[in-house]
Short mmCIF file of C-alpha atoms in Angstrom, two decimals:
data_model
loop_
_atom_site.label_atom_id
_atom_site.label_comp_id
_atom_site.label_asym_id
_atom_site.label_seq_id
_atom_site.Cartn_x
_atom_site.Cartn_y
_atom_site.Cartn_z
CA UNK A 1 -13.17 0.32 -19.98
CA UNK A 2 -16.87 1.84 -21.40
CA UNK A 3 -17.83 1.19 -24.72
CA UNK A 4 -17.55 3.37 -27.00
CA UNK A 5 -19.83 6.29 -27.92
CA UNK A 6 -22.70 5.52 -30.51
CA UNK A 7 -25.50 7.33 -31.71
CA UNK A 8 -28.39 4.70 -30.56
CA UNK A 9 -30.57 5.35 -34.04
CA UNK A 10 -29.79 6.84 -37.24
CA UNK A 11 -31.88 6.61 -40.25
CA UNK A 12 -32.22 8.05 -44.13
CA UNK A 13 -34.47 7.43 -47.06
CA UNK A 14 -33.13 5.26 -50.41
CA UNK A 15 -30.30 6.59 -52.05
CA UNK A 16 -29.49 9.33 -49.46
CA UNK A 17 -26.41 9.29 -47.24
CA UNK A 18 -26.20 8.51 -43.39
CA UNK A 19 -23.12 8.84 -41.13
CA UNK A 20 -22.69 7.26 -38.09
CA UNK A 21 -20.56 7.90 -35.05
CA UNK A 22 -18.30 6.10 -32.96
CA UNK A 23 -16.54 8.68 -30.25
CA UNK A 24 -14.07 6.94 -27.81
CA UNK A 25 -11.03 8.15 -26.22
CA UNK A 26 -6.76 9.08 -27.08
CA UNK A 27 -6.73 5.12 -25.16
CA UNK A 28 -8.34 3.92 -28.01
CA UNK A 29 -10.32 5.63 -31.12
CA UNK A 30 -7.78 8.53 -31.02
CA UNK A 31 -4.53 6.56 -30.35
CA UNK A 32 -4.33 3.73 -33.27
CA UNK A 33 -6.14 3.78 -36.84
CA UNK A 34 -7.29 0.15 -35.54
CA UNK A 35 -11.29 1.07 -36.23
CA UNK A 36 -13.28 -1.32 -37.58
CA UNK A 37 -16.90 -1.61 -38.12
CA UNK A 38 -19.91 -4.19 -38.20
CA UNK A 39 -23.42 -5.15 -40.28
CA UNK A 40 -25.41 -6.69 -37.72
CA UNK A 41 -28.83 -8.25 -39.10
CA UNK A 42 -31.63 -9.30 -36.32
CA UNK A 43 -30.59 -12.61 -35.64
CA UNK A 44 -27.21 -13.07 -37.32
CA UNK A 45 -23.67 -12.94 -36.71
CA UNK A 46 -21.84 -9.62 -37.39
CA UNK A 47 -20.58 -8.83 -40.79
CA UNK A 48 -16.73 -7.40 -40.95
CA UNK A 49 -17.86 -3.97 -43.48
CA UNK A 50 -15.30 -1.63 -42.98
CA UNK A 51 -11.04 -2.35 -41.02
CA UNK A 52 -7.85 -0.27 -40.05
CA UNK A 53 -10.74 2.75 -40.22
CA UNK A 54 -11.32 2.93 -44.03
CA UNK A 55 -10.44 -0.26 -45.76
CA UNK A 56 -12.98 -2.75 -46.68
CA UNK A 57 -12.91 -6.39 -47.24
CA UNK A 58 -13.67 -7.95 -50.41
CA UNK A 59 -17.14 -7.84 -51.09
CA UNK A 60 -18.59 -4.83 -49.53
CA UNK A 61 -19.81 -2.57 -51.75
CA UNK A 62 -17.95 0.48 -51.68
CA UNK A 63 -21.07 2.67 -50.56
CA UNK A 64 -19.25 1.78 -47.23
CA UNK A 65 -16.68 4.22 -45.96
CA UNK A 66 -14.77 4.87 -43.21
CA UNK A 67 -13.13 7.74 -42.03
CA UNK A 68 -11.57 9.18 -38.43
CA UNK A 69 -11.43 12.31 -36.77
CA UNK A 70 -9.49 12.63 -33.63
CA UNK A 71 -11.34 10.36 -31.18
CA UNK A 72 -13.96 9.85 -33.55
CA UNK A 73 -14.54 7.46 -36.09
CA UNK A 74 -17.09 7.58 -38.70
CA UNK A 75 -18.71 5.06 -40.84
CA UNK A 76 -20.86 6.66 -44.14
CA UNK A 77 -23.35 4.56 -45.80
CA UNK A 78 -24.26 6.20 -49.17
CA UNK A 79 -26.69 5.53 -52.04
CA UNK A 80 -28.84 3.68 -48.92
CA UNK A 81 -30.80 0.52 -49.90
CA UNK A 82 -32.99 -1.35 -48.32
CA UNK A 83 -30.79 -4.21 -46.99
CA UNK A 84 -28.55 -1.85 -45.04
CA UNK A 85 -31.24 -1.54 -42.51
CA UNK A 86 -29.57 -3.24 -39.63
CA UNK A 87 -27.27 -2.63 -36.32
CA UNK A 88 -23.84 -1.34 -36.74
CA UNK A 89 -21.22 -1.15 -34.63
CA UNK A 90 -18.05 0.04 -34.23
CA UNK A 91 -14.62 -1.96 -32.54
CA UNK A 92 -11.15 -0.17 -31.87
CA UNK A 93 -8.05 -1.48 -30.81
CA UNK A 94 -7.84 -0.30 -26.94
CA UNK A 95 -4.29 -0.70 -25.62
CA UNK A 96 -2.77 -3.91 -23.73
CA UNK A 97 -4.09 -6.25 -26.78
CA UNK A 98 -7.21 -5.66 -25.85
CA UNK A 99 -10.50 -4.11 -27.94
CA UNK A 100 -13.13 -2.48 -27.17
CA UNK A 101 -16.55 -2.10 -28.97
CA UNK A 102 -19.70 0.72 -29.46
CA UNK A 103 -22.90 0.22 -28.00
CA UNK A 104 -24.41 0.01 -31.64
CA UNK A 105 -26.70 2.23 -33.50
CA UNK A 106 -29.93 1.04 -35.18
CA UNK A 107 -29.62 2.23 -39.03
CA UNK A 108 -33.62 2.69 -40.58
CA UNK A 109 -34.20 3.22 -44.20
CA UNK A 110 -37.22 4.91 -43.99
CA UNK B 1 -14.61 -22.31 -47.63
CA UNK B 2 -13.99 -20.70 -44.25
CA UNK B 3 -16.37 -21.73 -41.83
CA UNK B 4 -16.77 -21.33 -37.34
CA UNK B 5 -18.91 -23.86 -36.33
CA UNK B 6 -20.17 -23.61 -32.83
CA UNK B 7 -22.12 -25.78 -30.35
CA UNK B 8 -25.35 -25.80 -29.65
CA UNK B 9 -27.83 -24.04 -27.42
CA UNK B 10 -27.18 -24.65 -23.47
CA UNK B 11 -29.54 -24.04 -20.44
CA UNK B 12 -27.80 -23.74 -17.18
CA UNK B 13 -28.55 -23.18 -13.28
CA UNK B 14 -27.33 -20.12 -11.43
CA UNK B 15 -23.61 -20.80 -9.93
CA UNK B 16 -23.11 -23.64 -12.97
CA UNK B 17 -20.28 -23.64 -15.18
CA UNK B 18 -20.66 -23.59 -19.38
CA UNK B 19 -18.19 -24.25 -21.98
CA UNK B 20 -19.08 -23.24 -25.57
CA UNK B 21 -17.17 -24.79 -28.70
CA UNK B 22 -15.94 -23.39 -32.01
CA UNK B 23 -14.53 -25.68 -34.35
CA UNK B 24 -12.25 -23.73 -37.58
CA UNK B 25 -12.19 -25.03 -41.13
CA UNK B 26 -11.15 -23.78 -44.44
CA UNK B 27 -7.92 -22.24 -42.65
CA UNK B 28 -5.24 -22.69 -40.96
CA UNK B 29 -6.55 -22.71 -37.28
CA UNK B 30 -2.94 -21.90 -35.42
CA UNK B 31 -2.22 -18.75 -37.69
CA UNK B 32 -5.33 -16.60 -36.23
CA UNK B 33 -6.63 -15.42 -32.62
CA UNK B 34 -10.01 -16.60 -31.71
CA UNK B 35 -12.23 -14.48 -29.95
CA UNK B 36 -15.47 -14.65 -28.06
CA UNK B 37 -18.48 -11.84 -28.44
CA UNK B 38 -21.22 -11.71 -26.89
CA UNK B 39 -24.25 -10.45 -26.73
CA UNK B 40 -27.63 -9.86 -24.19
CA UNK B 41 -30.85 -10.23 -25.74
CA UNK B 42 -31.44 -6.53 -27.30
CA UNK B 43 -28.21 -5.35 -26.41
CA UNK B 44 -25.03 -4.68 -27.74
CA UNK B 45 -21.71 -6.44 -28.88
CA UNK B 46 -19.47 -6.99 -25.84
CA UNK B 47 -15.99 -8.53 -26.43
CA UNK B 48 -14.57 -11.04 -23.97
CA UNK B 49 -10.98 -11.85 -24.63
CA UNK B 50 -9.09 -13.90 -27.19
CA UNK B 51 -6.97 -17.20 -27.74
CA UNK B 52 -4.00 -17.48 -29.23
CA UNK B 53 -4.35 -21.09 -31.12
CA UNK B 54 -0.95 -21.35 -31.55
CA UNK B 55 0.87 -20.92 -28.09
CA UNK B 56 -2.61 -21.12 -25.98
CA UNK B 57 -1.80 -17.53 -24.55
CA UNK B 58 -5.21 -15.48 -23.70
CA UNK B 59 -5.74 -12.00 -23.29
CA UNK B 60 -9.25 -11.52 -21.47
CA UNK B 61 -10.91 -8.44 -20.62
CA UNK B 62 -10.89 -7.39 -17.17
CA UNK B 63 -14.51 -7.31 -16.48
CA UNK B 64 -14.35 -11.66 -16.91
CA UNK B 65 -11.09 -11.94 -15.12
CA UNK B 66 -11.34 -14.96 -12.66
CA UNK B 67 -14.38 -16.09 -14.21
CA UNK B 68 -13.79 -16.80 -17.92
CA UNK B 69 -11.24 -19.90 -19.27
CA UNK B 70 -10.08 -19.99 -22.97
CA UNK B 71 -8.79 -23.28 -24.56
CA UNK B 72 -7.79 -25.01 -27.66
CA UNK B 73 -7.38 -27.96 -29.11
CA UNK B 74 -5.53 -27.85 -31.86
CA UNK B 75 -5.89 -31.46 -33.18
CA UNK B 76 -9.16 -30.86 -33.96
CA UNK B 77 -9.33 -27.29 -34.47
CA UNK B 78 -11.53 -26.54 -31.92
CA UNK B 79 -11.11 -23.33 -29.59
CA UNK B 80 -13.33 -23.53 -26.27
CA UNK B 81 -15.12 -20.53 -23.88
CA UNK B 82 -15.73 -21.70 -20.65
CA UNK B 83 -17.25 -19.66 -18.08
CA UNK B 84 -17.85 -19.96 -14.57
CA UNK B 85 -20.24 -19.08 -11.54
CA UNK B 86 -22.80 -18.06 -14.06
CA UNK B 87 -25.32 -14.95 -13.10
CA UNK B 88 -28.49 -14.51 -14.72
CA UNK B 89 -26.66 -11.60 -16.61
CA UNK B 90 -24.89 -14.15 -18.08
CA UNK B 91 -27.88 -14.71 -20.51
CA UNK B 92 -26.66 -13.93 -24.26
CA UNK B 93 -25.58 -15.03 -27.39
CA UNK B 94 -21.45 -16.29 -27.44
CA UNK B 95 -19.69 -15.72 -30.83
CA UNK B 96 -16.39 -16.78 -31.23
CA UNK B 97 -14.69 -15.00 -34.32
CA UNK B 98 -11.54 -14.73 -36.21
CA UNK B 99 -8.39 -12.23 -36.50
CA UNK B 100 -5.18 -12.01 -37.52
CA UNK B 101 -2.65 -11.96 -34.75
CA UNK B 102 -2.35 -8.74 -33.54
CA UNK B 103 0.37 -7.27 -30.30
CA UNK B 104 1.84 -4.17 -28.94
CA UNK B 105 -0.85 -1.76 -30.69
CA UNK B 106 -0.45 -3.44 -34.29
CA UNK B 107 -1.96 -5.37 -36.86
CA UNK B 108 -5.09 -5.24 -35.35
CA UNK B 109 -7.67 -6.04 -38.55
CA UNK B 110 -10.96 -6.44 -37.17
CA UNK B 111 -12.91 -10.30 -36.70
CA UNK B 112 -13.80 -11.20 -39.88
CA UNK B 113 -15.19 -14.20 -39.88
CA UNK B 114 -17.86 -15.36 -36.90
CA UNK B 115 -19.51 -18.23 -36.06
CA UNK B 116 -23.58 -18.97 -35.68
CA UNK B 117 -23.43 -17.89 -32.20
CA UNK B 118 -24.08 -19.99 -29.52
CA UNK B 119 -27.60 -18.94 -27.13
CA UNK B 120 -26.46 -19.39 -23.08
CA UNK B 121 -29.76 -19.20 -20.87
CA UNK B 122 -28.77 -19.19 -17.45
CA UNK B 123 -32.17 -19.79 -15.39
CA UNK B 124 -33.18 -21.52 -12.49
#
C-alpha cells in the first residue's frame, strides 16, 4: 500500500487559518471515518490531535478540526500560534486491520 | 500516569538482528494493541504492524513480512519489536504506541499514547 497523499509544506501567519490535506483511496480515507491525525515536533514522539476524522482528545485546543471529503481528509488549524509549527500527519484505517499513514506536511507560521 | 518506556539506542552490523523494548504503565497493558512506528532520519511516519497483548496475535504490514517478530510479555508489561536481516535502510527511529483494540474495519481510534522512540543505526 502507498502512503497517503500530503501536501509536503503548508504555512500561514498568527491567527490565520491553514488546512491541510490527506488524499488516499475508497481502500482507506474514503471507505471508514477511521482518520486520525498527528503533532509531530523535531525530535519528539507524535502527538494524537485529532481521531475517528473530527474528534479530539482531551486537551487539544479546539483550534484543531477535522473534517472528510470523499477520499480526502482534512485537518484545519485556526487562530495559528507559534507552537503549531511542526510536522503533521495523517493515519487511516486501511482494510485487513491494518493502517496506513501520510507522508507528512511541514506546517510554518511565518 | 500513562507512560511507554522504551530501550535504549542500538548500533548494529548489516545482516544483524535487533529487538527494541516497550514497557506499559499507568494502564492496563492486555486491554490495548501495541504498535511500532517508525521513522528514517528526515522522513516520514511509517507504521509496521501491531500486537495484540492479550492473545499475542500480530497483524504486520506486508512490506516487513518475514522479517519483523512482535512479542509480549505480559508479566512485566513489556511488548518487544524484533527485526531481522537488517539493511542500512533500516536506519530510523522505532516508536511503539498505544490503541484501543480495533477488527473488521471498527473501533479504530488512532495511537494515542507513544513512547520516546528508540534510534536503530544499522552501519558497518
Amino acid at each position: 500500500q502507498s502512503a497517503l497523499t500530503q501536501p509536503p509544506s503548508a504555512s500561514g501567519s498568527p491567527g490565520q487559518s491553514v488546512t491541510i490535506s490527506c488524499t488516499g483511496t475508497s481502500s482507506d480515507v474514503g471507505g471508514y471515518n477511521y482518520v486520525s491525525w498527528y503533532q509531530q515536533h523535531p525530535g519528539k514522539a507524535p502527538k494524537l490531535m485529532i481521531y475517528e476524522v473530527s474528534k479530539r482528545p482531551s486537551g487539544v485546543p479546539d483550534r484543531f478540526s477535522g473534517s472528510k471529503s470523499g477520499n480526502t481528509a482534512s485537518l484545519t488549524v485556526s487562530g495559528l500560534q507559534a507552537e503549531d509549527e511542526a510536522d503533521y500527519y495523517c493515519n487511516s484505517y486501511a482494510g485487513s486491520n491494518n493502517v496506513l499513514f501520510g507522508g507528512g506536511t511541514k506546517l510554518t507560521v511565518l | 500516569q500513562v507512560l511507554l518506556v522504551q530501550s535504549g539506542a542500538e548500533v548494529k552490523k548489516p545482516g544483524a538482528s535487533v529487538k527494541v523494548s516497550c514497557k506499559a504503565s499507568g494502564y492496563t497493558f492486555t486491554g490495548y494493541y501495541m504498535h511500532w512506528v517508525r521513522q528514517a532520519p528526515g522522513q516520514g511516519l511509517e507504521w509496521m504492524g501491531w500486537i495484540n497483548p492479550n492473545s499475542g496475535g500480530t497483524n504486520y504490514a506486508q512490506k516487513f513480512q518475514g522479517r519483523v517478530t512482535m512479542t509480549r510479555d505480559t508479566s512485566i508489561s513489556t511488548a518487544y519489536m524484533e527485526l531481522s536481516r537488517l539493511r542500512s535502510d533500516d536506519t530510523a527511529v522505532y516508536f511503539c504506541a498505544r490503541s484501543v483494540p480495533f477488527w473488521g474495519g471498527s473501533n479504530y481510534y488512532g495511537m494515542d499514547v507513544w513512547g520516546q522512540g528508540t534510534t536503530v543505526t544499522v552501519s558497518s
